[in-house]
């Protein structure tokens, strides 16, 4: 097979994943170039890129890109929302059980951890705070993205915010493009609820507010992308 002259890999931080790295090995190319805005992974496989693709040729800190006007200068604010009594009782009970499992080094811990995250994100006080923040920013004609990694909860937030458009893995590509287009260029869509599918390859310069109600805990890549 005649090899390609150039194989260009966007979001190449994903390449070390098992299935992606196998796919790259099947593509004959004389030259391979990888691009990514987030040269980081939490599974320590990021260094595998050096033998899958090659050495790093260029790197620029995102802070410098902000100073030069290529990226937005972001101000981050963390808002703590007390849990309602019922949610606090449930959360503390499950958190204690989870801690006990950890101490005893039992298996099958992933589901309890995810449930704790879900309980925290579905806290009625957090939903009310999110609704108040969105209403305040809409009065200022801002464009707002609400991120939530849990699909059922994402739809609940969209409903609470007035049935605003929702984008997740099951959203058809045509519908996704229509929502983003309306958000970017019209005033009829000012709020969009987005799952983790919006973490990469999305360019919405008109968005000036991001509210994150749930995330993949500990992911530096996700935080930087958002």
PDB file of C-alpha atoms in Angstrom:
ATOM      1  CA  UNK A   1       0.000   0.000   0.000  1.00  0.00           C
ATOM      2  CA  UNK A   2       1.311   3.428  -0.947  1.00  0.00           C
ATOM      3  CA  UNK A   3       1.766   5.407   2.289  1.00  0.00           C
ATOM      4  CA  UNK A   4       0.190   8.790   2.859  1.00  0.00           C
ATOM      5  CA  UNK A   5       2.524  11.748   2.807  1.00  0.00           C
ATOM      6  CA  UNK A   6       1.144  13.221   6.038  1.00  0.00           C
ATOM      7  CA  UNK A   7      -1.078  11.907   8.840  1.00  0.00           C
ATOM      8  CA  UNK A   8      -2.438  14.808  10.906  1.00  0.00           C
ATOM      9  CA  UNK A   9      -3.908  13.848  14.302  1.00  0.00           C
ATOM     10  CA  UNK A  10      -6.071  16.439  16.049  1.00  0.00           C
ATOM     11  CA  UNK A  11      -6.741  16.098  19.808  1.00  0.00           C
ATOM     12  CA  UNK A  12      -3.789  13.715  19.862  1.00  0.00           C
ATOM     13  CA  UNK A  13      -3.873  13.393  23.664  1.00  0.00           C
ATOM     14  CA  UNK A  14      -6.514  10.698  23.006  1.00  0.00           C
ATOM     15  CA  UNK A  15      -4.168   8.563  20.885  1.00  0.00           C
ATOM     16  CA  UNK A  16      -2.604   6.581  23.788  1.00  0.00           C
ATOM     17  CA  UNK A  17      -6.006   5.022  24.499  1.00  0.00           C
ATOM     18  CA  UNK A  18      -5.923   1.335  23.576  1.00  0.00           C
ATOM     19  CA  UNK A  19      -8.223   1.394  20.546  1.00  0.00           C
ATOM     20  CA  UNK A  20      -6.927   4.663  19.108  1.00  0.00           C
ATOM     21  CA  UNK A  21      -3.283   3.621  19.235  1.00  0.00           C
ATOM     22  CA  UNK A  22      -4.109   0.414  17.380  1.00  0.00           C
ATOM     23  CA  UNK A  23      -5.874   2.396  14.649  1.00  0.00           C
ATOM     24  CA  UNK A  24      -2.897   4.711  14.160  1.00  0.00           C
ATOM     25  CA  UNK A  25      -0.604   1.706  13.694  1.00  0.00           C
ATOM     26  CA  UNK A  26      -2.693   0.568  10.694  1.00  0.00           C
ATOM     27  CA  UNK A  27      -2.355   3.856   8.783  1.00  0.00           C
ATOM     28  CA  UNK A  28       0.840   4.007   6.660  1.00  0.00           C
ATOM     29  CA  UNK A  29       2.270   7.527   6.599  1.00  0.00           C
ATOM     30  CA  UNK A  30       5.707   8.991   5.957  1.00  0.00           C
ATOM     31  CA  UNK A  31       5.113  11.822   8.431  1.00  0.00           C
ATOM     32  CA  UNK A  32       2.839  12.037  11.500  1.00  0.00           C
ATOM     33  CA  UNK A  33       1.950  15.302  13.249  1.00  0.00           C
ATOM     34  CA  UNK A  34      -0.147  15.520  16.412  1.00  0.00           C
ATOM     35  CA  UNK A  35      -2.016  18.613  17.662  1.00  0.00           C
ATOM     36  CA  UNK A  36      -3.623  19.161  21.066  1.00  0.00           C
ATOM     37  CA  UNK A  37      -4.512  22.039  23.340  1.00  0.00           C
ATOM     38  CA  UNK A  38      -4.207  19.812  26.422  1.00  0.00           C
ATOM     39  CA  UNK A  39      -1.030  17.739  26.527  1.00  0.00           C
ATOM     40  CA  UNK A  40      -2.111  15.867  29.656  1.00  0.00           C
ATOM     41  CA  UNK A  41      -3.746  12.588  30.730  1.00  0.00           C
ATOM     42  CA  UNK A  42      -4.590  11.223  34.178  1.00  0.00           C
ATOM     43  CA  UNK A  43      -3.510   7.643  33.359  1.00  0.00           C
ATOM     44  CA  UNK A  44       0.228   8.453  32.887  1.00  0.00           C
ATOM     45  CA  UNK A  45       0.104   7.402  29.215  1.00  0.00           C
ATOM     46  CA  UNK A  46       0.788  10.851  27.798  1.00  0.00           C
ATOM     47  CA  UNK A  47       4.500   9.985  27.352  1.00  0.00           C
ATOM     48  CA  UNK A  48       3.450   7.173  24.972  1.00  0.00           C
ATOM     49  CA  UNK A  49       2.903   9.877  22.352  1.00  0.00           C
ATOM     50  CA  UNK A  50       6.660  10.207  21.975  1.00  0.00           C
ATOM     51  CA  UNK A  51       6.946   6.743  20.399  1.00  0.00           C
ATOM     52  CA  UNK A  52       3.460   6.637  18.801  1.00  0.00           C
ATOM     53  CA  UNK A  53       3.864   9.998  17.029  1.00  0.00           C
ATOM     54  CA  UNK A  54       7.291  11.426  17.813  1.00  0.00           C
ATOM     55  CA  UNK A  55       8.994  14.118  19.917  1.00  0.00           C
ATOM     56  CA  UNK A  56       7.255  17.329  20.941  1.00  0.00           C
ATOM     57  CA  UNK A  57       8.329  20.049  18.493  1.00  0.00           C
ATOM     58  CA  UNK A  58       6.395  23.072  19.770  1.00  0.00           C
ATOM     59  CA  UNK A  59       4.630  24.047  22.966  1.00  0.00           C
ATOM     60  CA  UNK A  60       3.157  27.350  24.116  1.00  0.00           C
ATOM     61  CA  UNK A  61       1.559  27.998  27.546  1.00  0.00           C
ATOM     62  CA  UNK A  62      -2.126  28.869  27.445  1.00  0.00           C
ATOM     63  CA  UNK A  63      -1.397  31.860  29.694  1.00  0.00           C
ATOM     64  CA  UNK A  64       0.722  33.346  26.901  1.00  0.00           C
ATOM     65  CA  UNK A  65      -2.084  32.761  24.390  1.00  0.00           C
ATOM     66  CA  UNK A  66      -4.446  34.657  26.718  1.00  0.00           C
ATOM     67  CA  UNK A  67      -2.007  37.560  26.982  1.00  0.00           C
ATOM     68  CA  UNK A  68      -1.687  37.708  23.196  1.00  0.00           C
ATOM     69  CA  UNK A  69      -5.468  37.689  22.710  1.00  0.00           C
ATOM     70  CA  UNK A  70      -5.869  34.251  21.147  1.00  0.00           C
ATOM     71  CA  UNK A  71      -7.737  32.821  24.137  1.00  0.00           C
ATOM     72  CA  UNK A  72     -10.258  34.432  26.453  1.00  0.00           C
ATOM     73  CA  UNK A  73      -9.015  35.701  29.803  1.00  0.00           C
ATOM     74  CA  UNK A  74     -11.084  33.562  32.163  1.00  0.00           C
ATOM     75  CA  UNK A  75     -12.148  34.386  35.711  1.00  0.00           C
ATOM     76  CA  UNK A  76     -13.094  31.286  37.737  1.00  0.00           C
ATOM     77  CA  UNK A  77     -15.469  31.421  40.710  1.00  0.00           C
ATOM     78  CA  UNK A  78     -16.358  28.449  42.907  1.00  0.00           C
ATOM     79  CA  UNK A  79     -19.797  28.601  44.516  1.00  0.00           C
ATOM     80  CA  UNK A  80     -20.494  26.270  47.445  1.00  0.00           C
ATOM     81  CA  UNK A  81     -24.132  25.194  47.770  1.00  0.00           C
ATOM     82  CA  UNK A  82     -25.250  23.661  51.104  1.00  0.00           C
ATOM     83  CA  UNK A  83     -27.176  20.419  50.686  1.00  0.00           C
ATOM     84  CA  UNK A  84     -30.829  20.183  51.590  1.00  0.00           C
ATOM     85  CA  UNK A  85     -31.459  18.074  54.708  1.00  0.00           C
ATOM     86  CA  UNK A  86     -32.687  14.992  52.839  1.00  0.00           C
ATOM     87  CA  UNK A  87     -29.783  15.033  50.390  1.00  0.00           C
ATOM     88  CA  UNK A  88     -27.257  15.638  53.168  1.00  0.00           C
ATOM     89  CA  UNK A  89     -28.494  12.604  55.132  1.00  0.00           C
ATOM     90  CA  UNK A  90     -28.342  10.397  52.037  1.00  0.00           C
ATOM     91  CA  UNK A  91     -24.937  11.707  50.969  1.00  0.00           C
ATOM     92  CA  UNK A  92     -23.316  11.327  54.400  1.00  0.00           C
ATOM     93  CA  UNK A  93     -24.690   7.805  54.807  1.00  0.00           C
ATOM     94  CA  UNK A  94     -23.381   6.643  51.456  1.00  0.00           C
ATOM     95  CA  UNK A  95     -20.089   8.521  51.907  1.00  0.00           C
ATOM     96  CA  UNK A  96     -19.472   6.719  55.222  1.00  0.00           C
ATOM     97  CA  UNK A  97     -20.241   3.365  53.592  1.00  0.00           C
ATOM     98  CA  UNK A  98     -17.896   4.188  50.736  1.00  0.00           C
ATOM     99  CA  UNK A  99     -15.116   5.163  53.156  1.00  0.00           C
ATOM    100  CA  UNK A 100     -15.603   1.855  54.938  1.00  0.00           C
ATOM    101  CA  UNK A 101     -15.242  -0.005  51.652  1.00  0.00           C
ATOM    102  CA  UNK A 102     -12.048   1.894  50.880  1.00  0.00           C
ATOM    103  CA  UNK A 103     -10.617   1.086  54.294  1.00  0.00           C
ATOM    104  CA  UNK A 104     -11.371  -2.581  53.801  1.00  0.00           C
ATOM    105  CA  UNK A 105     -10.001  -2.391  50.235  1.00  0.00           C
ATOM    106  CA  UNK A 106     -13.118  -3.934  48.739  1.00  0.00           C
ATOM    107  CA  UNK A 107     -13.684  -4.099  44.985  1.00  0.00           C
ATOM    108  CA  UNK A 108     -16.502  -2.514  42.980  1.00  0.00           C
ATOM    109  CA  UNK A 109     -15.970   1.012  44.276  1.00  0.00           C
ATOM    110  CA  UNK A 110     -16.581   2.916  41.048  1.00  0.00           C
ATOM    111  CA  UNK A 111     -20.386   2.925  41.257  1.00  0.00           C
ATOM    112  CA  UNK A 112     -20.547   4.362  44.833  1.00  0.00           C
ATOM    113  CA  UNK A 113     -18.152   7.176  43.873  1.00  0.00           C
ATOM    114  CA  UNK A 114     -20.268   8.051  40.834  1.00  0.00           C
ATOM    115  CA  UNK A 115     -23.413   8.005  42.964  1.00  0.00           C
ATOM    116  CA  UNK A 116     -21.871  10.461  45.429  1.00  0.00           C
ATOM    117  CA  UNK A 117     -21.038  12.794  42.550  1.00  0.00           C
ATOM    118  CA  UNK A 118     -24.580  12.456  41.203  1.00  0.00           C
ATOM    119  CA  UNK A 119     -26.089  13.227  44.613  1.00  0.00           C
ATOM    120  CA  UNK A 120     -23.932  16.334  44.950  1.00  0.00           C
ATOM    121  CA  UNK A 121     -24.840  17.560  41.463  1.00  0.00           C
ATOM    122  CA  UNK A 122     -28.576  16.936  41.951  1.00  0.00           C
ATOM    123  CA  UNK A 123     -28.667  18.888  45.220  1.00  0.00           C
ATOM    124  CA  UNK A 124     -31.844  21.053  44.984  1.00  0.00           C
ATOM    125  CA  UNK A 125     -29.910  24.051  46.308  1.00  0.00           C
ATOM    126  CA  UNK A 126     -27.391  23.696  43.472  1.00  0.00           C
ATOM    127  CA  UNK A 127     -30.196  23.552  40.927  1.00  0.00           C
ATOM    128  CA  UNK A 128     -31.755  26.696  42.439  1.00  0.00           C
ATOM    129  CA  UNK A 129     -28.385  28.488  42.468  1.00  0.00           C
ATOM    130  CA  UNK A 130     -27.758  27.543  38.840  1.00  0.00           C
ATOM    131  CA  UNK A 131     -31.192  28.818  37.849  1.00  0.00           C
ATOM    132  CA  UNK A 132     -30.570  32.136  39.642  1.00  0.00           C
ATOM    133  CA  UNK A 133     -27.146  32.541  38.014  1.00  0.00           C
ATOM    134  CA  UNK A 134     -28.519  31.823  34.536  1.00  0.00           C
ATOM    135  CA  UNK A 135     -31.381  34.302  34.992  1.00  0.00           C
ATOM    136  CA  UNK A 136     -28.923  36.980  36.161  1.00  0.00           C
ATOM    137  CA  UNK A 137     -26.628  36.499  33.172  1.00  0.00           C
ATOM    138  CA  UNK A 138     -29.504  36.377  30.697  1.00  0.00           C
ATOM    139  CA  UNK A 139     -30.612  39.791  31.981  1.00  0.00           C
ATOM    140  CA  UNK A 140     -27.141  40.993  31.023  1.00  0.00           C
ATOM    141  CA  UNK A 141     -27.490  39.500  27.503  1.00  0.00           C
ATOM    142  CA  UNK A 142     -24.788  36.918  28.178  1.00  0.00           C
ATOM    143  CA  UNK A 143     -24.455  33.572  26.404  1.00  0.00           C
ATOM    144  CA  UNK A 144     -24.345  30.693  28.898  1.00  0.00           C
ATOM    145  CA  UNK A 145     -23.156  27.084  28.655  1.00  0.00           C
ATOM    146  CA  UNK A 146     -24.183  24.753  31.484  1.00  0.00           C
ATOM    147  CA  UNK A 147     -21.979  21.641  31.724  1.00  0.00           C
ATOM    148  CA  UNK A 148     -23.115  18.452  33.427  1.00  0.00           C
ATOM    149  CA  UNK A 149     -21.592  14.999  32.883  1.00  0.00           C
ATOM    150  CA  UNK A 150     -24.659  13.016  34.024  1.00  0.00           C
ATOM    151  CA  UNK A 151     -27.141  12.752  31.144  1.00  0.00           C
ATOM    152  CA  UNK A 152     -30.341  12.317  33.194  1.00  0.00           C
ATOM    153  CA  UNK A 153     -29.363  15.219  35.410  1.00  0.00           C
ATOM    154  CA  UNK A 154     -28.350  17.284  32.371  1.00  0.00           C
ATOM    155  CA  UNK A 155     -31.905  16.959  31.053  1.00  0.00           C
ATOM    156  CA  UNK A 156     -33.291  17.865  34.482  1.00  0.00           C
ATOM    157  CA  UNK A 157     -31.248  21.076  34.522  1.00  0.00           C
ATOM    158  CA  UNK A 158     -32.411  21.901  30.990  1.00  0.00           C
ATOM    159  CA  UNK A 159     -36.008  21.442  32.111  1.00  0.00           C
ATOM    160  CA  UNK A 160     -35.535  23.589  35.224  1.00  0.00           C
ATOM    161  CA  UNK A 161     -33.948  26.331  33.112  1.00  0.00           C
ATOM    162  CA  UNK A 162     -37.015  26.566  30.878  1.00  0.00           C
ATOM    163  CA  UNK A 163     -36.552  23.592  28.528  1.00  0.00           C
ATOM    164  CA  UNK A 164     -33.398  25.034  26.988  1.00  0.00           C
ATOM    165  CA  UNK A 165     -31.602  23.035  24.249  1.00  0.00           C
ATOM    166  CA  UNK A 166     -29.558  20.045  25.384  1.00  0.00           C
ATOM    167  CA  UNK A 167     -26.532  18.518  23.654  1.00  0.00           C
ATOM    168  CA  UNK A 168     -25.231  15.066  24.584  1.00  0.00           C
ATOM    169  CA  UNK A 169     -24.035  11.907  22.837  1.00  0.00           C
ATOM    170  CA  UNK A 170     -27.523  10.993  21.598  1.00  0.00           C
ATOM    171  CA  UNK A 171     -28.082  14.405  19.953  1.00  0.00           C
ATOM    172  CA  UNK A 172     -28.053  14.070  16.161  1.00  0.00           C
ATOM    173  CA  UNK A 173     -25.205  15.900  14.414  1.00  0.00           C
ATOM    174  CA  UNK A 174     -27.599  18.083  12.418  1.00  0.00           C
ATOM    175  CA  UNK A 175     -29.492  19.074  15.567  1.00  0.00           C
ATOM    176  CA  UNK A 176     -26.211  19.767  17.367  1.00  0.00           C
ATOM    177  CA  UNK A 177     -25.023  22.078  14.589  1.00  0.00           C
ATOM    178  CA  UNK A 178     -28.388  23.878  14.520  1.00  0.00           C
ATOM    179  CA  UNK A 179     -28.291  24.509  18.290  1.00  0.00           C
ATOM    180  CA  UNK A 180     -24.704  25.772  18.168  1.00  0.00           C
ATOM    181  CA  UNK A 181     -25.502  27.976  15.171  1.00  0.00           C
ATOM    182  CA  UNK A 182     -28.527  29.540  16.909  1.00  0.00           C
ATOM    183  CA  UNK A 183     -26.481  30.031  20.073  1.00  0.00           C
ATOM    184  CA  UNK A 184     -23.615  31.641  18.177  1.00  0.00           C
ATOM    185  CA  UNK A 185     -25.480  33.938  15.801  1.00  0.00           C
ATOM    186  CA  UNK A 186     -29.011  34.560  17.120  1.00  0.00           C
ATOM    187  CA  UNK A 187     -30.707  35.753  20.304  1.00  0.00           C
ATOM    188  CA  UNK A 188     -33.326  33.012  20.422  1.00  0.00           C
ATOM    189  CA  UNK A 189     -30.868  30.581  22.060  1.00  0.00           C
ATOM    190  CA  UNK A 190     -28.881  32.068  24.936  1.00  0.00           C
ATOM    191  CA  UNK A 191     -28.495  28.997  27.163  1.00  0.00           C
ATOM    192  CA  UNK A 192     -27.407  25.479  26.196  1.00  0.00           C
ATOM    193  CA  UNK A 193     -26.946  22.496  28.528  1.00  0.00           C
ATOM    194  CA  UNK A 194     -23.986  20.392  27.389  1.00  0.00           C
ATOM    195  CA  UNK A 195     -22.554  17.031  28.432  1.00  0.00           C
ATOM    196  CA  UNK A 196     -18.878  16.079  28.144  1.00  0.00           C
ATOM    197  CA  UNK A 197     -19.283  15.876  24.338  1.00  0.00           C
ATOM    198  CA  UNK A 198     -18.750  19.632  24.446  1.00  0.00           C
ATOM    199  CA  UNK A 199     -15.316  19.292  26.020  1.00  0.00           C
ATOM    200  CA  UNK A 200     -13.452  19.166  22.703  1.00  0.00           C
ATOM    201  CA  UNK A 201     -13.720  20.466  19.142  1.00  0.00           C
ATOM    202  CA  UNK A 202     -16.304  23.131  19.955  1.00  0.00           C
ATOM    203  CA  UNK A 203     -15.697  26.761  19.006  1.00  0.00           C
ATOM    204  CA  UNK A 204     -18.237  29.230  20.398  1.00  0.00           C
ATOM    205  CA  UNK A 205     -16.658  32.696  20.690  1.00  0.00           C
ATOM    206  CA  UNK A 206     -19.993  34.236  21.699  1.00  0.00           C
ATOM    207  CA  UNK A 207     -20.120  32.164  24.916  1.00  0.00           C
ATOM    208  CA  UNK A 208     -18.974  34.301  27.820  1.00  0.00           C
ATOM    209  CA  UNK A 209     -20.279  32.307  30.801  1.00  0.00           C
ATOM    210  CA  UNK A 210     -19.733  28.652  31.687  1.00  0.00           C
ATOM    211  CA  UNK A 211     -21.511  27.081  34.664  1.00  0.00           C
ATOM    212  CA  UNK A 212     -20.159  23.665  35.589  1.00  0.00           C
ATOM    213  CA  UNK A 213     -22.511  21.697  37.852  1.00  0.00           C
ATOM    214  CA  UNK A 214     -20.808  18.329  37.408  1.00  0.00           C
ATOM    215  CA  UNK A 215     -17.515  17.148  35.960  1.00  0.00           C
ATOM    216  CA  UNK A 216     -15.166  14.211  35.637  1.00  0.00           C
ATOM    217  CA  UNK A 217     -13.444  14.712  39.001  1.00  0.00           C
ATOM    218  CA  UNK A 218      -9.703  15.219  38.823  1.00  0.00           C
ATOM    219  CA  UNK A 219      -9.475  15.622  35.043  1.00  0.00           C
ATOM    220  CA  UNK A 220      -7.061  18.487  34.320  1.00  0.00           C
ATOM    221  CA  UNK A 221      -7.681  18.011  30.599  1.00  0.00           C
ATOM    222  CA  UNK A 222     -11.437  18.525  30.948  1.00  0.00           C
ATOM    223  CA  UNK A 223     -11.011  21.649  33.086  1.00  0.00           C
ATOM    224  CA  UNK A 224      -8.537  23.168  30.616  1.00  0.00           C
ATOM    225  CA  UNK A 225     -10.723  22.362  27.605  1.00  0.00           C
ATOM    226  CA  UNK A 226     -13.832  23.853  29.164  1.00  0.00           C
TER     227      UNK A 226
END
